[in-house]
Tab-separated table of C-alpha atoms in Angstrom:
chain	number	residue	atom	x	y	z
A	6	UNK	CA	4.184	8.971	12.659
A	7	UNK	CA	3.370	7.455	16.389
A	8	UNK	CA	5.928	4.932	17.886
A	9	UNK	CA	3.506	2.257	16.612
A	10	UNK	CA	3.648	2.861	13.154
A	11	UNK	CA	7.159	3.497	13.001
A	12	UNK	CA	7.731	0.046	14.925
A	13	UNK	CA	5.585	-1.388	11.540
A	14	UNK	CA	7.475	0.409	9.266
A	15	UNK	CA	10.356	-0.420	10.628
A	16	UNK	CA	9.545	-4.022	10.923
A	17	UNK	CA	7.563	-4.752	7.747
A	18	UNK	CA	10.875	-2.952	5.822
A	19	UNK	CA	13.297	-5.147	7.734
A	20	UNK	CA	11.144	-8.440	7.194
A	21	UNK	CA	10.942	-7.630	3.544
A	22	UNK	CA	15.051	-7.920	2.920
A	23	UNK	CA	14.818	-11.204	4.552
A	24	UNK	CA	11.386	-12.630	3.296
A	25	UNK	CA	9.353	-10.278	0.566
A	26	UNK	CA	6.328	-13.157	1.061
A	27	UNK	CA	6.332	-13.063	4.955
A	28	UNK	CA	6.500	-8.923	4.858
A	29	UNK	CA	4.015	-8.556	1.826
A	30	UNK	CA	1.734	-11.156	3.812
A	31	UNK	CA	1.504	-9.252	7.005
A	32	UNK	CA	1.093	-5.808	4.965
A	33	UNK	CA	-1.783	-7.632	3.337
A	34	UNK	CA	-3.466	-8.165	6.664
A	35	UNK	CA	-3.176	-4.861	8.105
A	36	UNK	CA	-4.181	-3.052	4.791
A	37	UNK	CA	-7.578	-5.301	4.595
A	38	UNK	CA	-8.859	-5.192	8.148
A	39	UNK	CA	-9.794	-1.950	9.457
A	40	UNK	CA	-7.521	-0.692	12.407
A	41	UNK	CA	-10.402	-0.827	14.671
A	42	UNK	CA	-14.709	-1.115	14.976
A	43	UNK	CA	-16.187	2.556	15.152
A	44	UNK	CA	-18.947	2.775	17.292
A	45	UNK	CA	-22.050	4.450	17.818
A	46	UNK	CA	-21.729	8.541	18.919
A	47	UNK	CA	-24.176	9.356	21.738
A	48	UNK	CA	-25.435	12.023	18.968
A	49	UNK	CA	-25.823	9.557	16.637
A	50	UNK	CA	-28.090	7.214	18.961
A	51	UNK	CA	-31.018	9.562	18.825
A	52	UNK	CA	-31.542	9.032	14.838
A	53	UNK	CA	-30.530	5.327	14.743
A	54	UNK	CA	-32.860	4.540	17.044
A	55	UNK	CA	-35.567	5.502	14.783
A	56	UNK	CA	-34.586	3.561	12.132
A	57	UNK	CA	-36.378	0.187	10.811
A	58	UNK	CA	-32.799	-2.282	11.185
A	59	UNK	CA	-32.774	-5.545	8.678
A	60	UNK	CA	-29.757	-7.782	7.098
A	61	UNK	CA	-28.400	-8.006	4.228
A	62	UNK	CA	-26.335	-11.347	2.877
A	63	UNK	CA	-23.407	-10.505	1.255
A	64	UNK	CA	-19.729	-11.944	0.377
A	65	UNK	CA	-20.747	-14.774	3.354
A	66	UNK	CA	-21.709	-12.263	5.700
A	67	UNK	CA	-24.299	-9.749	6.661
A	68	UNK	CA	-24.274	-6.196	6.563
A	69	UNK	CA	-26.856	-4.018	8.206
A	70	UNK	CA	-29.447	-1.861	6.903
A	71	UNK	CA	-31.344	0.799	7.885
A	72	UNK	CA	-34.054	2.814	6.852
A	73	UNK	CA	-36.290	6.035	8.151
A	74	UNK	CA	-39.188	7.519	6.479
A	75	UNK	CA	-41.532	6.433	4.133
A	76	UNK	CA	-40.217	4.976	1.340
A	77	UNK	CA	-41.034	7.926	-0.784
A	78	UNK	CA	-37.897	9.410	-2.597
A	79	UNK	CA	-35.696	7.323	-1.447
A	80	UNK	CA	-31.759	8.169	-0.704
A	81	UNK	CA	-28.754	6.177	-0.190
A	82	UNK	CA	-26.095	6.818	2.329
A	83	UNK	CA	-23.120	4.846	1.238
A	84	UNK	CA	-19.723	4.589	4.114
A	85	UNK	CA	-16.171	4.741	3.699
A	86	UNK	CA	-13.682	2.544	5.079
A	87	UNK	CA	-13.091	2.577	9.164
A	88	UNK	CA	-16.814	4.058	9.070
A	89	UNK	CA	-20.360	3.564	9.647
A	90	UNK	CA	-23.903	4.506	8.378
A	91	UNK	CA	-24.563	6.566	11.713
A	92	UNK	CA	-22.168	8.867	10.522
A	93	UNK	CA	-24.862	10.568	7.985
A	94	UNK	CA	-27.062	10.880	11.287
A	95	UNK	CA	-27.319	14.850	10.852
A	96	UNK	CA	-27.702	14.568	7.179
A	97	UNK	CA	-30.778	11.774	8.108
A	98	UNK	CA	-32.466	14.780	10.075
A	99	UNK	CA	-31.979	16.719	7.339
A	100	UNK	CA	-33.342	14.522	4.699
A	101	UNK	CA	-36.640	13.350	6.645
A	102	UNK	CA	-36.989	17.112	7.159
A	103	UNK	CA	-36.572	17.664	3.232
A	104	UNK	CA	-39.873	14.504	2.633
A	105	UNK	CA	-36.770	12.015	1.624
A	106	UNK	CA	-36.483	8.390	2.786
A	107	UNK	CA	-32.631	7.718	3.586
A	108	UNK	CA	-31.336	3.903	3.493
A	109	UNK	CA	-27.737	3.358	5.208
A	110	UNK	CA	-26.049	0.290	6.173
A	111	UNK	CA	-23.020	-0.818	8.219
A	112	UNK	CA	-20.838	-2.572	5.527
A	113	UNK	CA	-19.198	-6.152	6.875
A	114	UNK	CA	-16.175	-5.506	9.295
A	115	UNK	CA	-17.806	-2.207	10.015
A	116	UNK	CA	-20.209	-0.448	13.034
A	117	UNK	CA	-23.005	-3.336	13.954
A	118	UNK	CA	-22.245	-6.138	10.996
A	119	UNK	CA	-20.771	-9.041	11.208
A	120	UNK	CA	-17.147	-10.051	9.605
A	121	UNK	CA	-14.089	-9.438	9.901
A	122	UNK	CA	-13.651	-6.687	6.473
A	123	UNK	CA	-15.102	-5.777	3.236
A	124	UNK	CA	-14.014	-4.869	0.037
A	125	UNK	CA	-14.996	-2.588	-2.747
A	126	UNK	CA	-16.901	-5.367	-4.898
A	127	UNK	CA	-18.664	-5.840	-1.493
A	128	UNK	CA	-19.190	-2.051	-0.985
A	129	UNK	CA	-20.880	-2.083	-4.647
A	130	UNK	CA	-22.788	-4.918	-4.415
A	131	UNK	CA	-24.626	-3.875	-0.940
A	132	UNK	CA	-25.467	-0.476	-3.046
A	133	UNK	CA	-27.176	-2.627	-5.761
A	134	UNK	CA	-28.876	-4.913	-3.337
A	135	UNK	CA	-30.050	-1.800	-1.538
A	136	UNK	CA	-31.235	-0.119	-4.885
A	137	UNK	CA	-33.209	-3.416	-5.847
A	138	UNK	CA	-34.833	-3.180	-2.594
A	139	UNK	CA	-35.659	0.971	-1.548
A	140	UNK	CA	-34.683	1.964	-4.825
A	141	UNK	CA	-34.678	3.695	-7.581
A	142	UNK	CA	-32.782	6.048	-5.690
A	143	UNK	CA	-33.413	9.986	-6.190
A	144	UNK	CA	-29.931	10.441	-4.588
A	145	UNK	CA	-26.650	8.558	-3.620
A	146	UNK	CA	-24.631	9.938	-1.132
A	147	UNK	CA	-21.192	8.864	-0.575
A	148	UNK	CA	-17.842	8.620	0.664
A	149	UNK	CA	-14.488	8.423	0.670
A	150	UNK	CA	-14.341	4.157	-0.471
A	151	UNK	CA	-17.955	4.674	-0.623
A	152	UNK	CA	-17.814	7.351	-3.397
A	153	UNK	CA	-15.489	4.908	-5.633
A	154	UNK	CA	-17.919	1.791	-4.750
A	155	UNK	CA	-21.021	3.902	-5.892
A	156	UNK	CA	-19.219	5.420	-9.100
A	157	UNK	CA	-18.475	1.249	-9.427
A	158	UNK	CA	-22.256	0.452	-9.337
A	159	UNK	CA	-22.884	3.079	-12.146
A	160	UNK	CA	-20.099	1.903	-14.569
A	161	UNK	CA	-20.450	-1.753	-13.981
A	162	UNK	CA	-24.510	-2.527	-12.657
A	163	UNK	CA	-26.030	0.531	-13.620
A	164	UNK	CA	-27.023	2.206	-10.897
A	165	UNK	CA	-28.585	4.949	-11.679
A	166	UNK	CA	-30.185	8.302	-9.253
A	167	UNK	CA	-31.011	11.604	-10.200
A	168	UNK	CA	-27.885	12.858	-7.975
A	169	UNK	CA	-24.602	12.101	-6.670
A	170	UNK	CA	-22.969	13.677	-4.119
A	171	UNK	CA	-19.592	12.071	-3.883
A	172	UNK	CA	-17.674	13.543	-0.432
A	173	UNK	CA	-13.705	12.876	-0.150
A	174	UNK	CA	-14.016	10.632	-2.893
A	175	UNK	CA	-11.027	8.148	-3.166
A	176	UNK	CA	-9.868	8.262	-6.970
A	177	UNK	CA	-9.036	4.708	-7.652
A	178	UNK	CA	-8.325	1.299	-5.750
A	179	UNK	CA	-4.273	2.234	-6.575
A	180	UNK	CA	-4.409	4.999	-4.828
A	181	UNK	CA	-5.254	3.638	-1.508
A	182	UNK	CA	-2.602	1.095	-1.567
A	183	UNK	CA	0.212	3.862	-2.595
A	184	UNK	CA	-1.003	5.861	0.438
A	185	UNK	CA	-1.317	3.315	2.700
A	186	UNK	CA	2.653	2.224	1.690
A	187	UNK	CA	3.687	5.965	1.619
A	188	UNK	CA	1.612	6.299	4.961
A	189	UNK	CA	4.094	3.565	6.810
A	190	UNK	CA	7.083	4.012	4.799
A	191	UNK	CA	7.417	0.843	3.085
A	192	UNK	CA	9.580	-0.135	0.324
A	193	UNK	CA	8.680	0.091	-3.115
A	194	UNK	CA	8.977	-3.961	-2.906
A	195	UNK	CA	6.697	-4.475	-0.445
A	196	UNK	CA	4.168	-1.718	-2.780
A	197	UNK	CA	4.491	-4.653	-5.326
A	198	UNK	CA	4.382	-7.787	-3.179
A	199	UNK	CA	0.750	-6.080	-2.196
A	200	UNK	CA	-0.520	-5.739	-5.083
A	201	UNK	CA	0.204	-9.089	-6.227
A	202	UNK	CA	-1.371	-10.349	-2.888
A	203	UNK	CA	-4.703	-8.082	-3.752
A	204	UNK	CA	-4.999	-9.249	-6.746
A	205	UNK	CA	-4.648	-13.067	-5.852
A	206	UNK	CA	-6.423	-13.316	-2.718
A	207	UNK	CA	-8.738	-10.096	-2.815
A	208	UNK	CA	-10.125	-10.512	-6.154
A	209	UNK	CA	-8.985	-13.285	-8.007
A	210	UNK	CA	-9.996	-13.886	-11.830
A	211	UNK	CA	-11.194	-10.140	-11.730
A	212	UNK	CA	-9.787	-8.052	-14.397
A	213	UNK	CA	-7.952	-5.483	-14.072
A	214	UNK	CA	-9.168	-3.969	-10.846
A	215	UNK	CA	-6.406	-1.244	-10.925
A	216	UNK	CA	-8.105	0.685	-13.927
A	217	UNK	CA	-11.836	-0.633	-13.033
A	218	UNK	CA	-11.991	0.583	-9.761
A	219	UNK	CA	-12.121	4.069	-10.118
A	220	UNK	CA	-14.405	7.288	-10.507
A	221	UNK	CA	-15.349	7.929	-13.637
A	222	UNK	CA	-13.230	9.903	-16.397
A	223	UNK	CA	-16.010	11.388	-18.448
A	224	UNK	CA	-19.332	13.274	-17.582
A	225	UNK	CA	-22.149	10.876	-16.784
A	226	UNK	CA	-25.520	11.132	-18.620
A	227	UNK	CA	-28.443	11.754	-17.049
A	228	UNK	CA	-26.944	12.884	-13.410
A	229	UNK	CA	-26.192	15.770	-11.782
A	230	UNK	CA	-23.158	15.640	-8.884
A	231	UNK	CA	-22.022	17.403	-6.130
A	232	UNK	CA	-18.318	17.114	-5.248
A	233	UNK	CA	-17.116	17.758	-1.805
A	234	UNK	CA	-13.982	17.557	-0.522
A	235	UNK	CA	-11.569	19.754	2.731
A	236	UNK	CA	-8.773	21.400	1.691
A	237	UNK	CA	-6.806	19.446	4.916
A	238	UNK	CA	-8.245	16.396	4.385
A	239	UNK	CA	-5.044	14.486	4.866
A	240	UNK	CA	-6.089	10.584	3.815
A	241	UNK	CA	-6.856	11.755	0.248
A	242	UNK	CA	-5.620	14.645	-2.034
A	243	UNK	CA	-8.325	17.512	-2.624
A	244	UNK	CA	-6.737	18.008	-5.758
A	245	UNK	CA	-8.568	14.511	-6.917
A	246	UNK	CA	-12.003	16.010	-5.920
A	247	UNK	CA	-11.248	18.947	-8.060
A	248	UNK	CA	-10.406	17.008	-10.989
A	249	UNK	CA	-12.885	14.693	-10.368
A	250	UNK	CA	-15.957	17.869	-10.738
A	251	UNK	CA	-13.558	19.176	-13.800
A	252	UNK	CA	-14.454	15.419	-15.510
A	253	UNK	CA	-17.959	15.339	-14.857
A	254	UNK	CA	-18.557	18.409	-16.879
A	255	UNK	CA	-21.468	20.946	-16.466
A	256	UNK	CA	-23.821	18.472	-14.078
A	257	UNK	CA	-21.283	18.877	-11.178
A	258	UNK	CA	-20.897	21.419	-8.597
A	259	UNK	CA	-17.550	21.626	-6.360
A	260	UNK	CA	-17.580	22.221	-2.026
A	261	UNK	CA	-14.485	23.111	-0.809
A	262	UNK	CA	-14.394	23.399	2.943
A	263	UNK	CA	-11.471	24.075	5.266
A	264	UNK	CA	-10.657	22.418	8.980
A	265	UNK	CA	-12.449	19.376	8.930
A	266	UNK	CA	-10.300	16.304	7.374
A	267	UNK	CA	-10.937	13.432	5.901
A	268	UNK	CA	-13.918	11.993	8.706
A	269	UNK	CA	-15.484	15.128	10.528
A	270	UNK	CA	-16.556	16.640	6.983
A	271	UNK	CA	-19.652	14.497	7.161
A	272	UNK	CA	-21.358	15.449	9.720
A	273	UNK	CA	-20.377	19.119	8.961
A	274	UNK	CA	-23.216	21.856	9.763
A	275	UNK	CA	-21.936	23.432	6.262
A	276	UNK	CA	-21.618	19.671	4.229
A	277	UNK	CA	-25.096	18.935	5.067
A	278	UNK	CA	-26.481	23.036	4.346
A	279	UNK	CA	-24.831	22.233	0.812
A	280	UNK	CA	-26.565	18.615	0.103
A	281	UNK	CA	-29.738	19.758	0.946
A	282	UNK	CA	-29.226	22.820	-1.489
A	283	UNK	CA	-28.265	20.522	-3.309
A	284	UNK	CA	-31.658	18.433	-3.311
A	285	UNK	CA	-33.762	21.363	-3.435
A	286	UNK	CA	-31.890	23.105	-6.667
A	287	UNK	CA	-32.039	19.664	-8.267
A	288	UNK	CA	-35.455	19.062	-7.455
A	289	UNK	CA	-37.093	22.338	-8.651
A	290	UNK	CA	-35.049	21.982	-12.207
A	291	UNK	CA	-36.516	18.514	-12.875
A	292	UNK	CA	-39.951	17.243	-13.245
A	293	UNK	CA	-41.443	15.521	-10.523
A	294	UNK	CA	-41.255	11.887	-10.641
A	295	UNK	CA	-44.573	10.225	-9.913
A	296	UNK	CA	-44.548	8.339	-7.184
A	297	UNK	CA	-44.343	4.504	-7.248
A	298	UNK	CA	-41.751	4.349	-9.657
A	299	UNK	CA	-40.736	1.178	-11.259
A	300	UNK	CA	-38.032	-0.889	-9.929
A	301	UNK	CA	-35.132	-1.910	-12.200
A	302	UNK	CA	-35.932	-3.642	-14.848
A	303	UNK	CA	-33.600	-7.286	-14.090
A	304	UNK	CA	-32.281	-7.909	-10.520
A	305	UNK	CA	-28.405	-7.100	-9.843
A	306	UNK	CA	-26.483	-9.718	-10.079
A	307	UNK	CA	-26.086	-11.301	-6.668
A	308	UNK	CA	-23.653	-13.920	-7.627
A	309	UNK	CA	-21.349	-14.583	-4.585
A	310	UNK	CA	-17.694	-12.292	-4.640
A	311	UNK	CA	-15.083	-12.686	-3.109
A	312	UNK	CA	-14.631	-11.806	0.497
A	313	UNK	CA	-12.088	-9.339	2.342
A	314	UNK	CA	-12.316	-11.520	5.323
């Protein structure tokens, strides 16, 4: 822990002897708002400046969307939290290489969209927008926040793609709130105080998000995964990707890398060798899918959500 963080830990802990409400307030505020804005890599500007850029209205702002190819076989990119869609730029080459059409975004609070934050209802909503527009998808992939958005979308929306590959997933919405109070030290008070103010202000009149938001327990039908997670990944437990492969049964296949953490595993040389394995496997197992292929059947609902901002 830097002198920062111990200065919030310290401070937040103090505060929350005196005034739980004050404390659990500014815990709220640094939990929802990413630390920082990550910007465009000079090796990502190559492949974003080939991509056609439009908006996207959601939670009262507007994300960013972008899209390369040409619209045949679509594939969704889907960010984390503190990220961006440049960060799939490798696995874009790869894709257009492969005859896919990738579609990423920039989620509100995040790279070039506007707000101040996003949440997860956000995170799932932009994938069903996305999927109404580019979509069916032939693939999804995701991660970290992403990967528990997407699995979200499939549960609740129906999403549905030929494949998922879910990288670093995140396991459940509880998880990142007990990390992020283990992360600073914080009282088991303030852990509460938290969650009461997520469930108030985040999502209010949502049921239970703590069991809702999660990856799913059981094999899904029709869809085959690919789980990938680093064995030093230190944001989230690679024990959860490993369980999470064990649940999906038969249709998923497990990636275990080593060295890269939580972030750098995307734009891996050896991450983006397995996806497009990955595709190709998958691809000469199934039939082809003609070309054209009939949107969803009813629109997502687009009703307005909460937002983190």
């Amino acid at each position: 822990m830097d002198f920062a963080e111990a200065a919030v830990r310290t401070a937040l802990n103090s505060a929350s002897y005196v005034s739980p409400r004050l404390a659990g307030k500014a815990a709220f505020r640094l939990f929802r708002v990413p630390r920082g804005r990550s910007r465009l890599r000079p090796g990502e500007r190559a492949v974003m400046d080939r991509a056609e850029v439009s908006g996207i209205a959601v939670g009262g702002e507007k994300a960013v969307s972008y899209r390369w190819g040409t619209g045949e076989r679509p594939v969704l990119l889907v960010h984390g939290w503190e990220s961006r869609g440049s960060r799939f730029a490798a696995l874009v080459s790869e894709l257009l290489d492969l005859g896919l059409s990738p579609v990423a975004f920039d989620a509100p609070g995040h790279g070039e969209a506007t707000g101040e934050a996003t949440t997860i209802v956000d995170l799932r909503d932009i994938v069903m927008a996305l999927n109404w527009e580019h979509g069916p998808f032939e693939m999804v992939v995701a991660h970290s926040l992403g990967a528990t958005a997407t699995f979200l979308a499939v549960q609740e929306l129906g999403l549905r793609a030929e494949r998922v590959v879910a990288i670093s997933a995140v396991p459940d919405f509880a998880y990142l709130v007990d990390r992020f109070c283990a992360g600073l030290g914080l009282r088991a008070r303030l852990n509460r105080e938290l969650r009461r103010r997520i469930e108030r202000e985040l999502f209010p009149g949502e049921p239970d998000i703590w069991s809702r938001f999660s990856v799913p327990r059981k094999e899904v039908e029709g869809m085959s995964f690919l789980v990938v997670h680093d064995e030093d990944d230190d944001l989230v437990e690679p024990a959860h990707s490993r369980a999470l492969a064990g649940a999906l049964g038969d249709r998923a296949g497990l990636v275990v890398t080593r060295g890269l953490g939580h972030r750098r595993i995307l734009g891996d040389s050896q991450v983006v060798a397995a996806v497009r394995d990955f595709v190709v496997r998958e691809r000469a197992a199934r039939p082809v899918r003609p070309t054209g292929a009939a949107r969803p059947a009813a629109e997502p609902d687009r009703s307005p959500r909460p937002a983190a901002g």
